[in-house]
Tab-separated table of C-alpha atoms in Angstrom:
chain	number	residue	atom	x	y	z
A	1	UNK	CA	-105.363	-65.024	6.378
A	2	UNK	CA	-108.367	-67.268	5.463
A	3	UNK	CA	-108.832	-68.029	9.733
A	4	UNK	CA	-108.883	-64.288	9.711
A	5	UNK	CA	-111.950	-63.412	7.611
A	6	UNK	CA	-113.764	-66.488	8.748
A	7	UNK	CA	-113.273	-65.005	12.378
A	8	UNK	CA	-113.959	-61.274	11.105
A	9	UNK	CA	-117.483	-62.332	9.002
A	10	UNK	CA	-118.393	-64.797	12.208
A	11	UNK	CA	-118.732	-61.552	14.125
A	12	UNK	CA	-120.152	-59.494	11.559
A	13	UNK	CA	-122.726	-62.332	11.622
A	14	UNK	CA	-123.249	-62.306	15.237
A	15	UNK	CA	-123.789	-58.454	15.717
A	16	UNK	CA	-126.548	-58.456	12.874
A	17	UNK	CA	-128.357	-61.897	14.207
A	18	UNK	CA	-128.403	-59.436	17.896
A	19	UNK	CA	-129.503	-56.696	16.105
A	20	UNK	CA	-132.280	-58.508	14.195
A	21	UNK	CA	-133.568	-60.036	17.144
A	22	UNK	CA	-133.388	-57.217	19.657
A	23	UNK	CA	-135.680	-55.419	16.845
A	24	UNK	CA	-138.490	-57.995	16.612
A	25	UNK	CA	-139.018	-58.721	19.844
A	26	UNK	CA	-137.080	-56.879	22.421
A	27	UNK	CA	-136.617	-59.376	24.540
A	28	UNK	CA	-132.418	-58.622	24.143
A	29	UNK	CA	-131.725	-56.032	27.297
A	30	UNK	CA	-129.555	-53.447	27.490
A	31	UNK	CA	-126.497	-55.142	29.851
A	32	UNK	CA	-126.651	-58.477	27.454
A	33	UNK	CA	-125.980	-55.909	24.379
A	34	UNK	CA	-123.090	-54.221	26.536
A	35	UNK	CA	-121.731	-57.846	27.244
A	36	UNK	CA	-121.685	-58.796	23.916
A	37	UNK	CA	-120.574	-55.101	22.746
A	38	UNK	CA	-117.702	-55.402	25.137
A	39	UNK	CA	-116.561	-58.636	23.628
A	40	UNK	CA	-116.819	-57.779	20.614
A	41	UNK	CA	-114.341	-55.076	20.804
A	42	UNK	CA	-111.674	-57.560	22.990
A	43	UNK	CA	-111.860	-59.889	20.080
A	44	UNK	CA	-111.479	-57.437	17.325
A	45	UNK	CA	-108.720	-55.623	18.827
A	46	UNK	CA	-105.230	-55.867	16.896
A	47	UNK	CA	-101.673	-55.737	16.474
A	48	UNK	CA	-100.898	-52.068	15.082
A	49	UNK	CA	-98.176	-53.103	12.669
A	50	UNK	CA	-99.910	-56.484	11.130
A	51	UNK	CA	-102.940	-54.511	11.787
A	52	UNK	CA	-104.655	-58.547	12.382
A	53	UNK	CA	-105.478	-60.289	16.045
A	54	UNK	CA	-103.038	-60.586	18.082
A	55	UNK	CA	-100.932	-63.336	17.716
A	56	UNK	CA	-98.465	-64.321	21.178
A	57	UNK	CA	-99.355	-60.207	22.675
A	58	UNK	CA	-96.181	-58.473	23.887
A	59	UNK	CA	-96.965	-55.496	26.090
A	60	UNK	CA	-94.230	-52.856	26.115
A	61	UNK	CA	-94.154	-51.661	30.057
A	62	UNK	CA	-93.229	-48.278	29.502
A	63	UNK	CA	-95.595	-46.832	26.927
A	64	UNK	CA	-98.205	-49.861	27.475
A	65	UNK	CA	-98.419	-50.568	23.645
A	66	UNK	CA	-99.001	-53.734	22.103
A	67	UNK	CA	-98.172	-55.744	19.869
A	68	UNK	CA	-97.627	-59.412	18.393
A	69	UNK	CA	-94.629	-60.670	19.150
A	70	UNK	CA	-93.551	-61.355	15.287
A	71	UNK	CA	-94.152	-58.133	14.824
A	72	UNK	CA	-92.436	-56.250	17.226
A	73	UNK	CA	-88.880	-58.713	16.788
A	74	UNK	CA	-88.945	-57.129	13.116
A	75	UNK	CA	-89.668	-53.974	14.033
A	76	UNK	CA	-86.639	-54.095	15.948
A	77	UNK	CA	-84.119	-55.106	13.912
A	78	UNK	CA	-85.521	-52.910	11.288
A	79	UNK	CA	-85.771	-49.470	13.465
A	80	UNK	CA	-84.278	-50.749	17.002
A	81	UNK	CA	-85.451	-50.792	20.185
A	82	UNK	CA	-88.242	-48.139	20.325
A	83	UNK	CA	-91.976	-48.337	19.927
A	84	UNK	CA	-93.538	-48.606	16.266
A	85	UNK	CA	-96.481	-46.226	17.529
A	86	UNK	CA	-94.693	-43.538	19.709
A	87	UNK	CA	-90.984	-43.855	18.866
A	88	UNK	CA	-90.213	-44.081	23.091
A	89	UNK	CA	-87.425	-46.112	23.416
A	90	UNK	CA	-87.218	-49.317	25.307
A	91	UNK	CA	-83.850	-50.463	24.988
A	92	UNK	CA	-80.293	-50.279	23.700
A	93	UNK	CA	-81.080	-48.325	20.030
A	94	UNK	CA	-77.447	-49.134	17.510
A	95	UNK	CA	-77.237	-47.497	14.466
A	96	UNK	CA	-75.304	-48.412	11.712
A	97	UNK	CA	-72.501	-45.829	11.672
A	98	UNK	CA	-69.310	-47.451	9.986
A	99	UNK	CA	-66.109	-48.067	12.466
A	100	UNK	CA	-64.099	-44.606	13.123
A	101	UNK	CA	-62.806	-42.734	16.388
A	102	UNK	CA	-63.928	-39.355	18.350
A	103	UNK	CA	-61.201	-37.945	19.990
A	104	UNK	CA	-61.461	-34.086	21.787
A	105	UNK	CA	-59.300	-31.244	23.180
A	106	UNK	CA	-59.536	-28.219	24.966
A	107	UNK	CA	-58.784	-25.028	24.042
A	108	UNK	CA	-58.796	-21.190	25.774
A	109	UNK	CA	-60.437	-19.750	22.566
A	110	UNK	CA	-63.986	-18.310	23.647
A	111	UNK	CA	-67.130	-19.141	21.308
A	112	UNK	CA	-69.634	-16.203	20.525
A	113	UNK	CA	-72.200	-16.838	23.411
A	114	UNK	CA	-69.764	-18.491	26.007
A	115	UNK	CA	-67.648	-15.776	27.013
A	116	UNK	CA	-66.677	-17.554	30.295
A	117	UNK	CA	-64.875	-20.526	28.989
A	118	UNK	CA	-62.646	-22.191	26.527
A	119	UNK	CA	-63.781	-24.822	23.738
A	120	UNK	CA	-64.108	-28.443	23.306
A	121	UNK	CA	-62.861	-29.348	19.957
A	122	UNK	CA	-64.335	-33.109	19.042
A	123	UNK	CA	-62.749	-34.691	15.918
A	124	UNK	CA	-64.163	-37.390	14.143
A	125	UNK	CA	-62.606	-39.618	11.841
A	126	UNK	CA	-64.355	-42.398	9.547
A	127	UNK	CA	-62.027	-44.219	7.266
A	128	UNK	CA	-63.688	-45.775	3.978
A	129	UNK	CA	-64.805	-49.197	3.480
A	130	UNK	CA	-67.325	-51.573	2.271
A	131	UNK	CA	-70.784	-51.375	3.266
A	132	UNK	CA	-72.635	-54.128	5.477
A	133	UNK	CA	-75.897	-55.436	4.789
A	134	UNK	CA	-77.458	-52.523	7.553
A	135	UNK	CA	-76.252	-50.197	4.808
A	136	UNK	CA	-78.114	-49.331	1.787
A	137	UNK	CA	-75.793	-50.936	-0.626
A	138	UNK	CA	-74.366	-53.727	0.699
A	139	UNK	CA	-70.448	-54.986	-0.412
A	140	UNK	CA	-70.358	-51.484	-2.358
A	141	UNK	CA	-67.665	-48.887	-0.822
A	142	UNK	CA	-68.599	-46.117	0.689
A	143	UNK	CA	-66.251	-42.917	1.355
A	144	UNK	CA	-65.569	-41.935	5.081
A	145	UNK	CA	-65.044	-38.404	6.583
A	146	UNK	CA	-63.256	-36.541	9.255
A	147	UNK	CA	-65.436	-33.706	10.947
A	148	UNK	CA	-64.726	-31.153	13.509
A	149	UNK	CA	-67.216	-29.831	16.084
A	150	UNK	CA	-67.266	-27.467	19.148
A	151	UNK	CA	-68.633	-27.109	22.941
A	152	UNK	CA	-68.133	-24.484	25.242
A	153	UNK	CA	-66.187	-26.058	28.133
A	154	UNK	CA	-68.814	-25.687	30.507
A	155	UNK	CA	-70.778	-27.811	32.927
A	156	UNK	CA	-73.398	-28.104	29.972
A	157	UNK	CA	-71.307	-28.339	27.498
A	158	UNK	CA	-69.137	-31.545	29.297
A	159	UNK	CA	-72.055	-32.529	29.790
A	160	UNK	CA	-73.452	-32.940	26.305
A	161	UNK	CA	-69.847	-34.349	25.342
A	162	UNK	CA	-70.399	-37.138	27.058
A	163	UNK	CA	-73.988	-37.653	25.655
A	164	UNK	CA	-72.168	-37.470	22.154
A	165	UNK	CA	-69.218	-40.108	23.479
A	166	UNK	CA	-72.267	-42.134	24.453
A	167	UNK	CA	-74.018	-41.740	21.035
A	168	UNK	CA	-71.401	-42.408	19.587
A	169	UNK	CA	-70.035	-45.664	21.057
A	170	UNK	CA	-74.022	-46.940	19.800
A	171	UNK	CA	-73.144	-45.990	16.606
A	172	UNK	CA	-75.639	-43.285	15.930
A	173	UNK	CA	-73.747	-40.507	14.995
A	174	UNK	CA	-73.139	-41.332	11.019
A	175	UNK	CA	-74.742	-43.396	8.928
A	176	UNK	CA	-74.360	-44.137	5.166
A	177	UNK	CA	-76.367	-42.836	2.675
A	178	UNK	CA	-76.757	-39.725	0.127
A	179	UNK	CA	-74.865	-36.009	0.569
A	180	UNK	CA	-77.199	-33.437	1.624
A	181	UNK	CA	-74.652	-30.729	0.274
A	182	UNK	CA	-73.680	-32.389	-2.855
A	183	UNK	CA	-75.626	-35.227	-3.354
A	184	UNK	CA	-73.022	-37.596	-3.485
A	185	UNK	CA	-74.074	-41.522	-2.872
A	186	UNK	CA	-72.639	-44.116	-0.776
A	187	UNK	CA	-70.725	-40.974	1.736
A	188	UNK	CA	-70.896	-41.361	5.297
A	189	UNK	CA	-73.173	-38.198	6.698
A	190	UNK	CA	-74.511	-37.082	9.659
A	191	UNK	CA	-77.449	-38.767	11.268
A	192	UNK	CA	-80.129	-36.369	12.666
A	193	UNK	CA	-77.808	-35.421	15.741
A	194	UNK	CA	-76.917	-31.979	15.227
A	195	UNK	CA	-73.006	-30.652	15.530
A	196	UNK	CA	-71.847	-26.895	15.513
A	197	UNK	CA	-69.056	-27.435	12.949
A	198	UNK	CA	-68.189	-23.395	12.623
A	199	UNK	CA	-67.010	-21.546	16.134
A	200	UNK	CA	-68.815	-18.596	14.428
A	201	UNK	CA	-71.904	-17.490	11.556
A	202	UNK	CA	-74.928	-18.409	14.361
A	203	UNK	CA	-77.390	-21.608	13.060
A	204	UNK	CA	-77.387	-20.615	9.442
A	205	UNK	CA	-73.724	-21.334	9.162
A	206	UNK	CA	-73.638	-24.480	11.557
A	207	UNK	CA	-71.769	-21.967	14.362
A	208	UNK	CA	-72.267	-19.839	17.251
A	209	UNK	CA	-73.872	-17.925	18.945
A	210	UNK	CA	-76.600	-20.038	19.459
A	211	UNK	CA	-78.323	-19.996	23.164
A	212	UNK	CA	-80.363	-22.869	22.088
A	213	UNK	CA	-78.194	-25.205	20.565
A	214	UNK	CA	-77.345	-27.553	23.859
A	215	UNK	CA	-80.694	-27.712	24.860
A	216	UNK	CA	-82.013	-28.945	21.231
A	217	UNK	CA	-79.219	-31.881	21.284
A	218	UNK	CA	-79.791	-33.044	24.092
A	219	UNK	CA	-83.425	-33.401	22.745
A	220	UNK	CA	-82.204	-34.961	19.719
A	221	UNK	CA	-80.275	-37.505	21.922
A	222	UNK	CA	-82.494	-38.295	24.070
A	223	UNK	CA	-84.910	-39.392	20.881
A	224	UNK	CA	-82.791	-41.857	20.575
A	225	UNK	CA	-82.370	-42.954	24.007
A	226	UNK	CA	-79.252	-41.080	24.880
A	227	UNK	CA	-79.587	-39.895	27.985
C-alpha cells in the first residue's frame, strides 16, 4: 500500500511541476503535454476489483476486461467463471447445488398454450444432508426437496430440457439458503432458473399459459453460460 501512494503523489507531483512550468514560461508545447498526458493515464490505470495498478494484468479475450491476476483467481472461486464487470461468462460456471437426480417422462396431457403436444414432466429429487463450506452454514444440515416441473413436448420445449439437464449436471439449479415462501433456513431452493411447477394458473401461479416462458429461460440459462 505504502509503494502505492508514493507512486500516486510522485505523479500528482509531476503533473503540477508541468503545469507550473508550462505557465511561467511556455516553453512546454502542446504534443510534450499530450505525451506526458498519455502516460499519465497508462500508469494510473487499474485493476477494477483491487481498484490499485495492475499487478501480473490478465486480459479476458472475450469481453477484453482486465484485471490483476490475484484478483480475478478470487473472483472466481467466489462467483465462478464470469467477468466481475459484465457478468459474461468465460468458462465452466458450478454452483453449489447439493447431490440429487432429475429424471423426466412424457405424457399425452396438453398444457394451456401447447395444444399440439403432450408434456414433459421433470422430477427432481434432493435428499438432505450436511452443508459444505460453498454453503452458507457449513457442517449444519440442510433439508432437501423433490419438485415437479413441465415442458410442452415440442422442438422448443426438448430443447430447453436439455439446457436444464445441462444446468443441472453444473449444479446450478438449487442452492442452499433461506425459503422465499416460508422463510425457512438452511432448505434447498431454487436458484434464479425459473420452472413452471403448475400445468395451469398462467405466471402468477408458476403455470401455463405462458407464450413467453421458454424464451425467458433460456435467457436465464444462458446468464449463466448454459447454452
Amino acid at each position: 500500500m505504502e509503494s502505492h501512494a508514493i507512486r500516486a503523489l510522485l505523479r500528482l507531483y509531476q503533473k503540477v511541476a508541468r503545469s507550473q512550468l508550462r505557465q511561467t514560461n511556455g516553453s512546454f508545447d502542446d504534443k510534450e503535454e499530450d505525451l506526458y498526458t498519455k502516460k499519465d493515464e497508462k500508469e494510473e490505470e487499474t485493476c477494477p476489483v483491487c481498484m490499485d495498478v495492475f499487478t501480473k494484468k490478465t486480459k479476458l479475450e472475450k469481453c477484453k476486461h482486465e484485471f490483476c491476476e490475484d484478483c480475478l483467481e478470487r473472483s472466481v472461486k467466489s462467483m465462478g467463471a464470469m467477468c466481475p464487470v459484465c457478468k459474461d461468462v468465460f468458462g465452466l460456471v458450478e454452483g453449489d447445488q447439493p447431490n440429487g437426480t432429475m429424471t423426466w417422462r412424457t405424457n399425452y396431457t396438453r398444457l394451456p398454450g401447447f395444444g399440439s403436444c403432450g408434456t414433459i414432466e421433470i422430477n427432481y429429487n434432493i435428499p438432505s444432508g450436511t452443508q459444505t463450506a460453498k454453503h452458507p452454514n457449513p457442517g449444519k444440515l440442510y433439508q432437501g426437496t423433490q419438485r415437479t416441473a413441465y415442458l410442452p413436448d415440442n422442438k422448443e420445449g426438448n430443447e430447453v430440457l436439455m439446457l436444464l439437464k445441462k444446468a443441472f449436471d453444473q449444479k446450478l439449479i438449487f442452492t442452499v439458503g433461506t425459503s422465499r415462501t416460508s422463510g425457512a433456513e438452511n432448505m434447498v431452493t431454487w436458484n434464479d432458473i425459473h420452472h413452471k411447477t403448475s400445468t395451469y394458473g398462467g405466471p402468477q401461479g408458476f403455470g401455463y399459459p405462458d407464450p413467453n416462458y421458454l424464451s425467458r429461460v433460456k435467457d436465464e440459462l444462458k446468464a449463466k453460460g448454459v447454452k
